Structures are given as structure tokens and as C-alpha cells.
Amino acid sequence: MALKELSSLEKCLGLKKPNKYSTQGEKKVPVLQNNQGSALVGLVTIASHLVCEAQRTELLGDSAEQRAVVQQWLEYRVTRLDGCSKDEVKVILKELNQYLEDKVYMAGNCFTLADALMYYGIHHIVMELAVEEKERYLNVTRWFDHIQHYPGVRHHLPPVVVLRNRVYPSSQH
Amino acid sequence: MYAVYVLVHGLTLYTYAENWRAYKAQIAAQYSGVHLKVASTPPAFTFGQTNRLPNFLNSFPLGKVPAFQGDDGFCLFESNAIAHYLSTDALRGSTPQASAHILQWVNFADSEIIPPASAWVFPTLGIMQFNKQATEQAKEEVKRMLLVLNQHLNTRTFLVGERVTLADITVVCSLLWIYKQVLEPAFREPYPNVNRWFGTCINQPQFKAVLGEVKLCEKMAQFDAKKFAELQPKKETPSKKEKGGKDAGKQQLQQHHEKKEKKEKKEEKKAASPAEEMDECEAALASEPKTKDPFAHLPKSTFVLDEFKRKYSNEDTLTVALPHFWENFDKEGYSIWYGEYRFPEELAMTFMSCNLITGMFQRLDKLRKNAFASVILFGTNNDSSISGIWVFRGQDLAFSLSEDWQIDYESYNWRKMDVDSEECKTMVKEYFAWEGEFKHVGKPFNQGKVFK
Ligand SMILES: N[C@@H](CCC(=O)N[C@@H](CS)C(=O)NCC(=O)O)C(=O)O
């Protein structure tokens, strides 16, 4: 799962040479072995490394504040989203929906690594949402649709169909 | 022929400074990476002057800005057309559906946003009289329009598709004034989707490069009575209504005022949008630094200088322009002067001499309406002279009328010509046509420049 995601990220970043990853432990934490012999461990660490390698550091945030917000959501992704229970899913969707009401992107006013990794991480959840739920979490859905259309992001994941005209107009707002 | 506005090369956008209509084109150019020169300040462009020049009107018959000129001479007016031209395919919409949707929002901006937004904002800028009923009605229309946008943006990131398009650029620019002046937090709160979208757009680097930091309204601006009063007297001097001479302008203005009064009475009943009364162009004109018209004291003249300039620019000098000049010249209202550069020994290279002449013309820019000149450089490098024939409104050298005009004139010897003399007829003919003996000079014609 995380390995496919990293290879999609590589393509998204325009990195030509694919890296070889292995996993560690029960949770299948990704590991990147580099030539110097030391290893990079963990999704966020490796993803950030890839961004630097691609010389796209603006994707980590272009101000101190934005960098902090990017890091916050990367952490949220691995600590809250990954492997969460069904009940937690509802809470997370509600939190994100509220957060995204006045935002187009996870951090600042442009696409960052936080958008990419949140998108990869939440895809299987949004995929399963019923139409009515997609409308209930409208801001998440809108954000998700925008990111899945963002050039070069989607790759290994199937597109999720999003309706523009609401079927249950009274459910929110 | 010399006119300031042809001096600018490359892709040029003529406008007054900080014009939201011009912003549309400027932002589109940011997206497409087109390098666009913005001519908004003198000497390249002076609003109310450059856009009245015959040359400008030749390319842009309305004399309105923004106006665009490509380096290949391709000309466009109407801000939406200019923005369209400067866009990428992605900004214009790459499917028939997308481009039609974009056109839909562009028209929405012009017909649903601009009229009520102007009616509400102009009084707060002091450029339109306050009318409570009209303002309240405008507020309601703004609310309705924002609601439509809010609903549309509920499920969407941008207006059309998943990327910024001309639709976003146009609608954002059209909302700029109300977001800055009157949409205080409580008023805009019911439209979170519009706020989110607007905030995202104005913070895209391409928008920011043009708009800078946009400061959203904190407290709804109210009618600025003081500024309105200040700007009022300016309307007494002919501005855009002036077509013929000064008095003709005045008459028209008076008619305009009368019409306006009648109109206002009607409006009390139906409370129509007064936006058309004074638009932001007039406002921009009105807020131009107030320079008194130094020719204001002169009686009306029958000689229409602009008419002659048009003939001179467009028709043959000897067979059309000169006969027109002598048929219509009014020696009471105008005078003819011969000016000769006093330091010919300093004129080394001819290109420097040319710069001397064009520089002088630029400094005299504000005199254009009331003067015409043909100035000629004679001779070659290290052996040249400069002299010209000037036509001025009034009987005096115009230079003393304004401080701005006095930089160059002391470098010339000035001689008033006897309009009826043979000498004058010959000189006018030779200098205007750039050919003839030039007996008094004794050097061959090198090149000429025309101030018009
Ligand atoms: N629909 C035109 C409007 C242009 C327009 O009204 N321009 C005004 C300035 S806001 C102008 O140049 N007026 C000068 C004049 O009328 O002499 C556009 O969008 O370009």
C-alpha cells in the first residue's frame, strides 16, 4: 500500500529512476535503503526526502508557518488516518470537513505534499462513501476531487466520481 | 509621425493605474507567461490625454482603456477580449462546454456583479452622490449575486473545472472593489464558499504578482461626502465630455448636468441604478491631480486644432492638410512661432539631437491639446541646427503658462511670425511638408519630428 503510494509520488514529482523499497515490522513501515548504507524509515521521512531529491521543496511549504502546517498534516496522516477504525473514520471525516470549509488546500493556498499524502491515505475511504455521505462531507469531497484532478497526482488509484449537483440538497448548508 | 503612444514597443496594455479591468489581462498574461508592458503613467500614457490623441483613436476608436497593442500592430479594446487574447488554452477552457461556461461567468461578472457593485462602492469612494435607496437596492442585488456564487462553489474549487480559468480571473477582479471597500466580515460571512475561493485565487502567485496583497474590508465604508464635495468642482472643467473647443465642452457639460437633474428626479421614483451617472473612468479623471487649464481665459476659437492634426496625420500635406490649415486658421485665437535652437555648436551626433527634440516634446505633453509643431534637424554630425514652426493657442508663447513647460524654451530663440506674410506662408509650408529650400538655414534637411 505505502509502497505503491511512494512510487506514485515519485512519478508525481517527475523522478525518473524508481527507488527500491522494503518494509519493516508488522505495520509494514516503508524503508528506503540508500547507497551510503544508511536507511530512511517511514512514509513521511521518505516522502520528504523524495521531494528534496526532486528539488520541489516548495511542496513542503514556502513559509515557516506553511511548513509547520504541512508537517502537522503529514503527521495526522500516519498517526490518525492510517489504520483507523470505522468509528474513527467518521470523526476524521467530520474534522477534515470542518477544516476544509474555508480552504482549498491542506496548507496555505497551493498544493503541497500534505495534499498528496492525505489524498493517497484517504482514497480507500472516500471510495466507499455513499452519495449521501459524500454530500454530508462536502468539503472533503470537493477537496478530494480537486486533488485527484491535480496534474500527475492520481496514478495508481482509480478516480472517484463526484456529483456536482447535490442529490440531497437539504443535508447541509 | 511623433506621438508618445507609438514610442512603446512590444505587447502593450494602455490603462490608467490600478484599473481592475486591466488586471484581468495582466493576470491572464501572468498565467501564459507573456511579457506585457503596462503603459499607465506619463510619458507613455496619460489618462485623459494619450487616449484622446488622433493616433490613439485611429487604433482604438472609443478612446477607452484598457486598450491593447501587439508588437505586430494587432489592436484590441474591451478588457475581456484582451484577457482572452492573452490567455492560455487552459484559461480559455479546452472543451466547448468549458469555454462556454467560462463565457457564462465572464458575462455574469459584467451584467450581475459590476452594476450593483459600482452603485454601492462609488459613493464610498466619493465619486458618486449617495442615494440611500439606490445603495440599499445595490446591497440586495449583491447579496443575491453572492448567493448564486456561493451555491455554485459549494461543490467546486474553481468556477469551471479544477483549475483557475478566465472565469475566476474575471469574477475575482469584478469583486475586488466590494471585497476591499464594503464586504465587512459580518456581511460576507454567509458566503463561506465564495470567501474560500476568492481568498485562494488572490493568493495564487499569478494573481499576487498583479494585485499585490489584497486587504479585505474590515469595516463597511460609508459615503465619503467630503471627497465627493472635493471632486465636484472638477466636473465643471471639460473632461471626457469635451469634443470641440473648450466652450463646446462646457455647453455639453451643462446639457449633461441638466439631463442629469431630470434623470435624478425620475430616479427618485423608480430608484434606478445610478451607476451609469458617473463611471469609474470619470472618477479616475476627476481624481487626476487638478491642474488648472492655463488656456481657460481664452475666447472660443473657430479653428479646431485636432481636426487639422487628423488631416495632417492621414492625408497629403501639400494638397490637403495645408489648404485646410489656411482655410480654417484663426489668427485671433492662435499664433505661429519660429523657434531656433540657440546652441547648434553643441549638437554633435544627430541621434542626440533627435533625443533633444523628442525629450522636449515629452516634457510638453500637457500642451498637446493646444499646440502643434514641426521641428527639423538640419545638417549632419557636428554640423547641424534645429529649428521649427510652432502653432500655439492664444497670442503668447505658451511656455510661460505653466512651470512644467519652461525647461526647454530658454534654449530656443523665439520669433512670432506675421501670419499674413509671405515668409510665414513659406515657412509653414516647408516645415509642415519637410521639403523646400529652407533658405534661412543653409544646411540640408536631415529629419523632422512632429508635436501633435
Ligand atoms: N467595457 C470596456 C469598458 C472600458 C471603459 O469604460 N474604459 C474607461 C475607463 S473605466 C475609459 O477609458 N474611458 C475613457 C473615456 O471614455 O474617454 C472594457 O471592459 O474594457
XYZ file of C-alpha atoms and ligand atoms in Angstrom:
645
model
C 0.000 0.000 0.000
C 2.574 2.566 1.129
C 4.967 1.280 -1.482
C 2.544 1.902 -4.375
C 1.938 5.296 -2.933
C 5.644 6.123 -2.886
C 6.071 5.068 -6.465
C 3.111 7.246 -7.461
C 4.688 10.102 -5.573
C 7.939 9.553 -7.441
C 6.067 9.865 -10.742
C 4.148 12.859 -9.496
C 7.441 14.533 -8.637
C 8.871 13.664 -12.010
C 11.646 11.465 -10.598
C 12.939 9.286 -13.400
C 14.703 6.474 -11.560
C 12.361 4.443 -9.341
C 13.702 3.562 -5.890
C 13.544 0.105 -4.342
C 11.711 -0.040 -1.045
C 11.353 -2.723 1.577
C 9.124 -2.848 4.635
C 9.751 -3.271 8.292
C 7.718 -4.944 11.039
C 4.060 -5.783 11.389
C 2.845 -2.372 10.258
C 4.870 -2.639 7.069
C 6.670 0.634 7.585
C 8.435 1.512 4.321
C 12.206 1.598 4.243
C 14.466 3.183 1.657
C 17.981 1.839 1.536
C 20.319 4.408 0.026
C 23.801 3.963 -1.408
C 25.603 5.241 1.656
C 24.293 2.258 3.580
C 22.080 4.211 5.987
C 18.342 3.656 5.688
C 15.407 6.045 5.657
C 12.436 4.709 7.584
C 8.802 5.783 7.488
C 6.415 7.222 4.925
C 6.790 10.881 5.869
C 10.557 10.719 6.052
C 10.874 9.056 2.678
C 8.262 11.270 1.007
C 10.012 14.404 2.259
C 13.294 13.005 1.029
C 11.823 12.408 -2.431
C 10.527 15.971 -2.554
C 14.017 17.283 -1.819
C 15.550 14.929 -4.336
C 13.153 16.269 -6.978
C 14.059 19.822 -5.956
C 10.446 20.602 -5.252
C 10.901 21.810 -1.692
C 8.081 24.313 -2.130
C 5.844 21.261 -1.702
C 6.952 21.180 1.930
C 5.644 24.714 2.405
C 7.080 28.040 1.338
C 6.941 29.861 4.646
C 7.786 28.783 8.182
C 4.103 28.703 9.047
C 3.114 26.733 5.995
C 5.940 24.242 6.588
C 4.603 23.648 10.095
C 1.069 23.090 8.789
C 2.348 20.654 6.154
C 4.194 18.695 8.836
C 1.104 18.693 11.032
C -0.983 17.025 8.327
C 1.725 14.575 7.386
C 1.781 13.512 10.999
C -2.018 13.386 11.124
C -1.951 11.143 8.123
C 0.279 8.466 9.706
C -0.900 8.738 13.291
C -4.638 9.265 12.866
C -5.674 8.215 9.406
C -3.602 5.120 8.746
C -5.192 2.045 10.234
C -8.058 3.868 11.912
C -11.257 2.084 12.969
C -14.683 2.530 11.351
C -15.825 4.788 14.141
C -12.718 6.888 13.911
C -13.309 7.316 10.183
C -16.469 9.295 10.916
C -14.660 11.549 13.351
C -11.817 12.119 10.928
C -14.180 12.957 8.065
C -16.015 15.392 10.273
C -12.786 17.059 11.381
C -11.469 17.340 7.872
C -14.785 18.568 6.558
C -14.773 21.385 9.028
C -11.124 22.197 8.415
C -11.633 22.366 4.661
C -14.699 24.576 4.733
C -12.606 27.692 4.166
C -9.658 26.053 2.459
C -8.870 24.717 -0.964
C -5.621 23.012 0.081
C -4.440 21.385 3.309
C -1.809 24.043 3.896
C -1.689 27.583 2.543
C -3.042 28.499 -0.858
C -1.372 25.912 -3.008
C -0.854 22.207 -3.435
C 1.675 20.634 -1.058
C 2.899 17.208 -0.015
C 0.177 17.267 2.640
C -2.489 17.209 -0.079
C -0.794 14.367 -1.917
C -0.324 12.112 1.109
C -3.742 12.874 2.570
C -5.245 12.047 -0.801
C -3.360 8.740 -1.061
C -4.259 7.897 2.516
C -7.957 8.713 2.369
C -8.673 7.387 -1.100
C -9.956 3.996 0.052
C -12.298 5.729 2.493
C -13.781 8.217 0.014
C -14.094 5.401 -2.498
C -16.502 3.615 -0.162
C -18.668 6.621 0.680
C -22.292 6.562 -0.417
C -23.588 9.543 -2.376
C -25.381 10.811 0.681
C -22.181 10.650 2.733
C -20.167 12.386 0.076
C -22.630 15.196 0.337
C -22.510 15.221 4.107
C -18.721 15.633 3.916
C -18.988 18.067 1.059
C -15.793 19.986 1.743
C -13.756 16.797 1.897
C -15.336 15.620 -1.338
C -14.640 18.898 -3.084
C -11.036 18.922 -1.891
C -10.629 15.274 -2.863
C -11.970 15.863 -6.335
C -9.668 18.815 -6.829
C -6.601 16.834 -5.746
C -7.442 13.752 -7.817
C -7.580 16.077 -10.823
C -4.354 17.794 -9.908
C -1.888 17.057 -12.726
C 0.209 13.974 -12.057
C -1.250 13.016 -8.684
C -3.696 10.146 -9.173
C -1.591 7.456 -10.910
C -2.214 4.084 -9.249
C -5.614 4.998 -7.813
C -8.962 4.741 -9.580
C -10.892 8.015 -9.977
C -13.799 8.605 -7.640
C -16.921 10.020 -9.234
C -18.149 13.199 -7.624
C -21.537 14.712 -8.340
C -21.674 18.484 -8.674
C -25.364 18.860 -8.343
C -26.471 17.702 -4.999
C -28.980 14.918 -4.710
C -29.769 15.602 -1.058
C -29.674 19.382 -1.042
C -31.112 19.726 2.459
C -28.498 17.631 4.236
C -26.102 20.504 4.870
C -25.865 24.284 4.437
C 4.966 60.794 -37.041
C 5.631 61.638 -33.479
C 3.116 60.821 -30.804
C 4.016 59.472 -27.438
C 1.952 56.385 -27.777
C 3.821 54.905 -30.728
C 7.052 55.028 -28.790
C 6.187 51.937 -26.798
C 7.223 48.667 -28.389
C 6.307 45.098 -27.539
C 2.983 43.957 -26.152
C 1.472 46.982 -24.535
C -1.558 47.496 -22.376
C -2.712 51.094 -22.108
C -4.627 51.878 -18.969
C -4.752 54.188 -16.001
C -3.011 52.817 -12.941
C -4.771 50.229 -10.768
C -7.605 49.559 -13.174
C -9.417 46.339 -12.252
C -10.354 45.869 -15.909
C -6.708 45.916 -16.888
C -5.936 43.458 -14.074
C -7.888 40.772 -15.938
C -5.496 40.978 -18.864
C -2.443 41.345 -16.626
C -3.286 38.212 -14.621
C -4.004 36.225 -17.788
C -0.585 37.296 -19.058
C 0.972 36.070 -15.796
C -0.512 32.634 -16.449
C 0.576 32.471 -20.056
C 3.997 33.911 -19.339
C 3.515 36.638 -21.912
C 5.560 39.699 -21.181
C 3.126 42.576 -21.127
C 4.174 46.183 -20.816
C 1.688 48.246 -18.897
C 1.621 51.847 -20.064
C -0.186 53.636 -17.254
C 1.962 56.609 -16.401
C 3.418 59.574 -18.311
C 5.145 59.863 -20.642
C 3.954 56.518 -22.048
C 0.329 57.102 -21.121
C -1.613 59.911 -19.523
C -5.250 59.063 -18.978
C -7.494 61.691 -20.498
C -4.765 62.832 -22.866
C -2.996 59.994 -24.636
C -6.311 58.261 -25.228
C -7.664 61.359 -26.988
C -4.806 61.648 -29.456
C -5.755 61.093 -33.087
C -3.215 58.284 -33.357
C -4.680 56.502 -30.377
C -8.201 56.941 -31.696
C -7.091 55.513 -35.011
C -6.330 52.218 -33.321
C -8.928 52.431 -30.545
C -11.917 54.407 -31.810
C -13.635 54.613 -28.411
C -10.603 56.136 -26.748
C -11.269 53.871 -23.773
C -8.876 51.843 -21.715
C -7.714 49.199 -21.218
C -6.509 49.012 -24.799
C -4.012 46.546 -26.148
C -1.457 46.763 -28.912
C 0.692 43.844 -30.012
C 4.142 44.288 -31.493
C 2.715 43.306 -34.859
C 0.274 46.207 -34.698
C -2.599 43.973 -33.629
C -5.011 46.133 -31.636
C -7.829 45.271 -29.247
C -10.153 47.140 -26.957
C -12.629 45.697 -24.404
C -10.906 44.218 -21.397
C -12.484 40.775 -21.732
C -11.290 40.394 -25.296
C -7.795 41.466 -24.285
C -7.696 38.994 -21.410
C -8.966 36.267 -23.739
C -6.259 37.040 -26.274
C -3.502 36.917 -23.667
C -4.724 33.651 -22.134
C -3.526 30.085 -22.476
C -5.843 27.425 -23.865
C -6.321 26.122 -20.344
C -7.518 29.538 -19.166
C -9.962 29.763 -22.073
C -11.375 26.285 -21.463
C -10.280 23.338 -23.524
C -13.674 21.826 -24.342
C -16.660 23.579 -25.944
C -18.551 23.098 -22.684
C -15.789 24.532 -20.548
C -15.227 27.558 -22.751
C -18.969 28.231 -22.880
C -19.139 28.022 -19.074
C -16.255 30.442 -18.851
C -18.005 32.871 -21.171
C -21.079 32.494 -18.999
C -19.198 33.668 -15.899
C -17.421 36.453 -17.748
C -20.797 37.816 -18.811
C -22.186 37.203 -15.354
C -19.444 39.428 -13.982
C -20.258 42.270 -16.359
C -24.008 42.134 -16.008
C -24.679 40.820 -12.493
C -21.696 41.987 -10.453
C -20.462 45.262 -11.867
C -23.700 47.301 -11.901
C -24.699 46.759 -8.250
C -21.085 46.702 -7.068
C -20.461 50.101 -8.667
C -23.699 51.557 -7.351
C -22.692 50.538 -3.835
C -18.977 51.330 -3.916
C -18.795 54.589 -5.871
C -20.440 56.746 -3.192
C -17.989 55.305 -0.652
C -15.156 56.493 -2.868
C -16.748 59.912 -3.085
C -17.200 59.672 -6.826
C -20.967 59.468 -6.839
C -23.711 61.149 -4.841
C -25.174 58.960 -2.121
C -28.717 57.802 -2.506
C -29.916 55.610 0.323
C -32.488 53.773 -1.709
C -30.073 53.046 -4.526
C -27.414 51.805 -2.107
C -29.867 49.548 -0.299
C -31.056 48.133 -3.572
C -27.488 47.545 -4.704
C -26.748 45.704 -1.439
C -29.675 43.384 -2.046
C -28.517 42.687 -5.571
C -25.002 41.986 -4.331
C -26.409 39.532 -1.797
C -28.379 37.720 -4.451
C -25.383 37.508 -6.744
C -23.114 36.267 -3.921
C -25.652 33.603 -3.049
C -25.559 32.277 -6.581
C -21.770 32.145 -6.482
C -21.796 30.574 -3.039
C -24.079 27.790 -4.130
C -22.049 27.122 -7.228
C -18.800 26.995 -5.276
C -20.255 24.713 -2.635
C -19.165 21.648 -4.572
C -16.422 23.285 -6.614
C -12.924 24.550 -6.054
C -12.866 26.921 -9.015
C -15.716 28.237 -11.148
C -15.105 25.959 -14.119
C -13.192 22.692 -13.947
C -10.414 22.009 -11.470
C -8.007 24.766 -12.450
C -8.051 28.537 -12.484
C -9.642 29.847 -15.690
C -10.586 33.202 -17.147
C -13.868 32.785 -15.299
C -12.070 33.008 -11.944
C -9.829 35.824 -13.110
C -12.746 37.900 -14.382
C -15.098 37.315 -11.480
C -12.377 37.888 -8.872
C -11.379 41.197 -10.486
C -15.010 42.254 -10.642
C -15.463 41.525 -6.933
C -12.246 43.246 -5.947
C -13.743 46.627 -5.119
C -16.556 45.335 -2.941
C -14.257 42.934 -1.085
C -11.921 45.840 -0.353
C -14.477 48.551 0.391
C -17.722 47.215 1.740
C -17.920 43.440 2.335
C -17.090 43.573 6.023
C -16.698 40.235 7.823
C -20.307 40.078 9.031
C -21.642 40.842 5.578
C -19.533 38.238 3.812
C -19.897 35.540 6.460
C -22.942 33.894 4.854
C -20.859 33.156 1.755
C -18.044 30.898 3.022
C -17.563 29.183 -0.325
C -17.128 32.473 -2.123
C -14.707 33.646 0.567
C -12.657 30.473 0.333
C -12.475 30.641 -3.437
C -11.741 34.379 -3.505
C -9.005 34.027 -0.876
C -7.402 31.154 -2.744
C -7.434 32.995 -6.044
C -5.969 36.261 -4.808
C -3.198 34.262 -3.171
C -2.128 32.430 -6.293
C 1.277 33.757 -7.324
C -0.067 34.901 -10.714
C -2.783 36.997 -9.079
C -0.445 38.263 -6.395
C 2.080 39.470 -8.950
C -0.579 41.839 -10.293
C -2.806 42.607 -7.317
C -0.202 42.635 -4.574
C -1.530 41.955 -1.089
C -5.302 42.459 -1.183
C -6.559 43.830 2.104
C -10.095 42.634 2.723
C -12.615 45.089 4.136
C -12.733 45.303 7.909
C -15.450 47.886 8.238
C -18.008 48.735 5.607
C -17.069 52.053 4.025
C -19.786 54.702 4.016
C -20.498 57.627 1.714
C -17.491 59.908 1.569
C -19.216 63.273 1.473
C -16.016 65.237 1.900
C -14.252 63.629 -1.016
C -17.395 63.903 -3.079
C -17.520 67.649 -2.441
C -13.830 67.954 -3.291
C -14.230 66.149 -6.558
C -17.284 68.110 -7.584
C -15.752 71.376 -8.877
C -13.514 69.358 -11.147
C -16.583 68.375 -13.107
C -17.008 71.981 -14.173
C -13.917 71.755 -16.335
C -14.478 69.842 -19.506
C -13.163 66.350 -19.164
C -14.290 63.462 -21.245
C -17.314 65.339 -22.478
C -15.187 67.769 -24.364
C -15.393 67.220 -28.042
C -14.798 70.533 -29.766
C -13.254 73.624 -28.280
C -13.367 74.371 -24.659
C -16.661 76.173 -24.734
C -18.277 73.493 -26.755
C -17.208 71.200 -23.971
C -18.728 73.461 -21.394
C -22.017 73.571 -23.200
C -22.119 69.857 -23.475
C -21.327 69.549 -19.844
C -24.106 71.908 -18.976
C -26.520 69.882 -21.035
C -25.202 66.859 -19.278
C -25.954 68.438 -15.908
C -29.436 69.389 -16.959
C -30.085 65.935 -18.263
C -28.754 64.601 -15.053
C -31.081 66.673 -12.933
C -34.084 65.485 -14.871
C -32.833 61.966 -14.657
C -32.339 62.212 -10.935
C -35.921 63.309 -10.464
C -37.071 60.302 -12.383
C -34.800 58.122 -10.395
C -36.316 59.135 -7.117
C -39.418 57.369 -8.272
C -38.001 54.269 -9.805
C -34.667 54.295 -7.963
C -32.793 53.015 -10.959
C -29.146 52.186 -10.648
C -27.245 55.468 -10.791
C -24.070 53.631 -11.738
C -24.290 54.969 -15.246
C -24.248 58.547 -13.996
C -20.551 58.657 -13.316
C -18.473 55.658 -14.012
C -15.047 54.960 -12.685
C -13.430 56.464 -15.737
C -14.912 59.813 -14.948
C -13.902 59.152 -11.396
C -10.355 58.437 -12.433
C -10.410 61.629 -14.439
C -11.875 63.553 -11.567
C -9.227 62.337 -9.174
C -6.389 63.251 -11.530
C -4.245 65.891 -9.931
C -6.009 69.148 -10.502
C -4.073 71.236 -12.959
C -5.854 74.395 -13.944
C -6.349 74.748 -17.643
C -3.916 77.561 -18.473
C -5.855 78.394 -21.618
C -9.139 78.776 -19.815
C -9.220 82.551 -20.194
C -9.096 82.500 -23.998
C -12.191 83.197 -26.062
C -13.613 80.469 -28.198
C -11.852 79.793 -31.489
C -13.219 78.522 -34.755
C -10.004 76.717 -35.618
C -10.177 73.114 -34.456
C -6.602 72.035 -33.975
C -7.476 68.344 -33.638
C -9.225 68.431 -36.963
C -6.125 69.813 -38.607
C -3.941 67.231 -36.849
C -6.128 64.474 -38.191
C -5.810 65.842 -41.705
C -2.085 66.243 -41.253
C -1.683 62.646 -39.999
C -3.892 60.963 -42.511
C -3.810 62.973 -45.704
C -1.340 64.509 -48.059
C 0.286 67.565 -46.533
C 0.628 69.781 -49.599
C -2.717 69.099 -51.249
C -4.995 68.566 -48.243
C -3.555 69.461 -44.848
C -2.016 72.808 -45.763
C -5.030 74.141 -47.670
C -7.192 73.064 -44.721
C -4.835 74.866 -42.358
C -5.010 78.201 -44.156
C -8.722 77.978 -44.820
C -9.507 77.477 -41.168
C -6.678 79.138 -39.291
C -7.918 81.709 -36.792
C -5.249 84.347 -36.198
C -7.145 85.820 -33.251
C -7.234 82.531 -31.385
C -3.864 81.165 -32.452
C -0.342 82.358 -33.172
C 2.542 80.959 -35.203
C 6.111 80.969 -33.917
C 9.520 80.208 -35.275
C 11.860 78.604 -32.744
C 15.561 78.014 -33.321
C 17.937 76.117 -31.035
C 20.446 78.555 -29.548
C 23.436 76.251 -29.180
C 23.903 74.485 -32.530
C 27.628 74.142 -31.855
C 26.766 71.706 -29.046
C 24.900 69.386 -31.380
C 27.403 66.627 -32.066
C 25.701 63.414 -33.112
C 22.387 63.594 -34.908
C 20.779 60.889 -32.769
C 21.469 63.046 -29.717
C 19.831 65.977 -31.423
C 16.798 63.837 -32.072
C 16.618 62.872 -28.426
C 16.770 66.531 -27.581
C 13.688 67.169 -29.669
C 11.675 64.158 -28.556
C 12.596 64.867 -24.940
C 11.260 68.370 -25.264
C 8.045 67.058 -26.804
C 7.560 64.677 -23.934
C 8.040 67.393 -21.366
C 5.443 69.436 -23.187
C 2.953 66.584 -23.230
C 0.195 68.534 -21.483
C 0.455 71.232 -24.117
C -0.556 68.868 -26.875
C -4.208 69.884 -26.920
C -3.235 73.472 -27.557
C -0.206 73.273 -29.768
C 1.202 71.781 -32.920
C 4.767 71.868 -34.146
C 7.061 70.526 -36.768
C 10.697 70.656 -35.699
C 13.507 69.799 -38.076
C 17.084 68.750 -37.648
C 19.307 70.068 -40.446
C 22.828 69.062 -41.405
C 24.936 66.148 -40.246
C 27.063 65.096 -37.267
C 28.984 68.070 -35.823
C 27.400 70.470 -38.257
C 23.722 70.765 -37.549
C 20.964 73.029 -36.374
C 17.468 72.621 -35.050
C 14.509 74.828 -35.816
C 10.777 74.526 -36.061
C 7.425 76.116 -36.636
C 5.023 76.118 -33.693
C 1.332 76.845 -33.616
C 0.015 77.881 -30.199
C -3.398 78.618 -28.813
C -3.508 82.309 -27.921
C -1.152 85.126 -28.831
C 1.684 84.366 -26.446
C 4.344 81.766 -26.148
C 2.519 79.108 -24.170
C 5.586 78.147 -22.133
C 5.133 80.874 -19.546
C 1.699 79.496 -18.671
C 2.992 76.511 -16.793
C 6.158 75.757 -14.872
C 6.385 72.317 -16.450
C 6.840 73.857 -19.838
C 9.747 76.127 -19.095
C 12.562 73.610 -19.101
C 13.369 73.779 -22.790
C 12.088 77.039 -24.105
C 15.002 79.155 -22.963
C 17.266 77.071 -25.154
C 15.482 78.436 -28.182
C 15.174 81.818 -29.810
C 11.524 82.528 -30.443
C 10.120 84.798 -33.104
C 6.440 85.441 -33.608
C 5.519 85.253 -37.278
C 3.297 87.680 -39.092
C 0.607 85.259 -40.098
C -0.241 87.164 -43.279
C 3.343 87.488 -44.504
C 4.767 85.601 -47.445
C 7.615 84.486 -45.205
C 5.201 82.814 -42.808
C 3.350 81.046 -45.633
C 6.610 79.667 -46.997
C 7.987 78.595 -43.641
C 4.758 76.863 -42.656
C 4.700 75.074 -45.970
C 8.315 73.949 -45.804
C 8.317 72.909 -42.167
C 4.991 71.099 -42.346
C 5.850 69.313 -45.577
C 9.508 68.668 -44.673
C 10.588 69.827 -48.097
C 11.624 73.030 -49.826
C 14.577 75.390 -49.915
C 14.810 76.266 -46.216
C 16.685 79.362 -47.389
C 17.368 80.718 -43.886
C 19.045 77.510 -42.732
C 21.804 76.769 -45.176
C 22.044 73.112 -44.285
C 20.266 70.144 -45.852
C 17.180 68.587 -44.234
C 18.140 65.631 -42.046
C 14.957 64.605 -40.244
C 11.804 66.026 -38.792
C 9.652 65.464 -35.731
C 6.062 66.480 -35.266
C 4.470 67.529 -31.997
C 0.779 66.828 -32.149
N -16.257 47.539 -21.455
C -14.992 48.224 -21.502
C -15.070 49.463 -20.660
C -13.883 50.349 -20.825
C -14.073 51.701 -20.210
O -15.189 52.118 -19.897
N -12.959 52.428 -20.034
C -12.997 53.729 -19.435
C -12.241 53.712 -18.149
S -13.101 52.803 -16.913
C -12.306 54.751 -20.312
O -11.245 54.501 -20.792
N -12.912 55.914 -20.515
C -12.283 56.967 -21.230
C -13.233 57.806 -21.993
O -14.429 57.450 -22.014
O -12.776 58.794 -22.538
C -13.894 47.284 -21.018
O -14.176 46.403 -20.196
O -12.750 47.427 -21.457
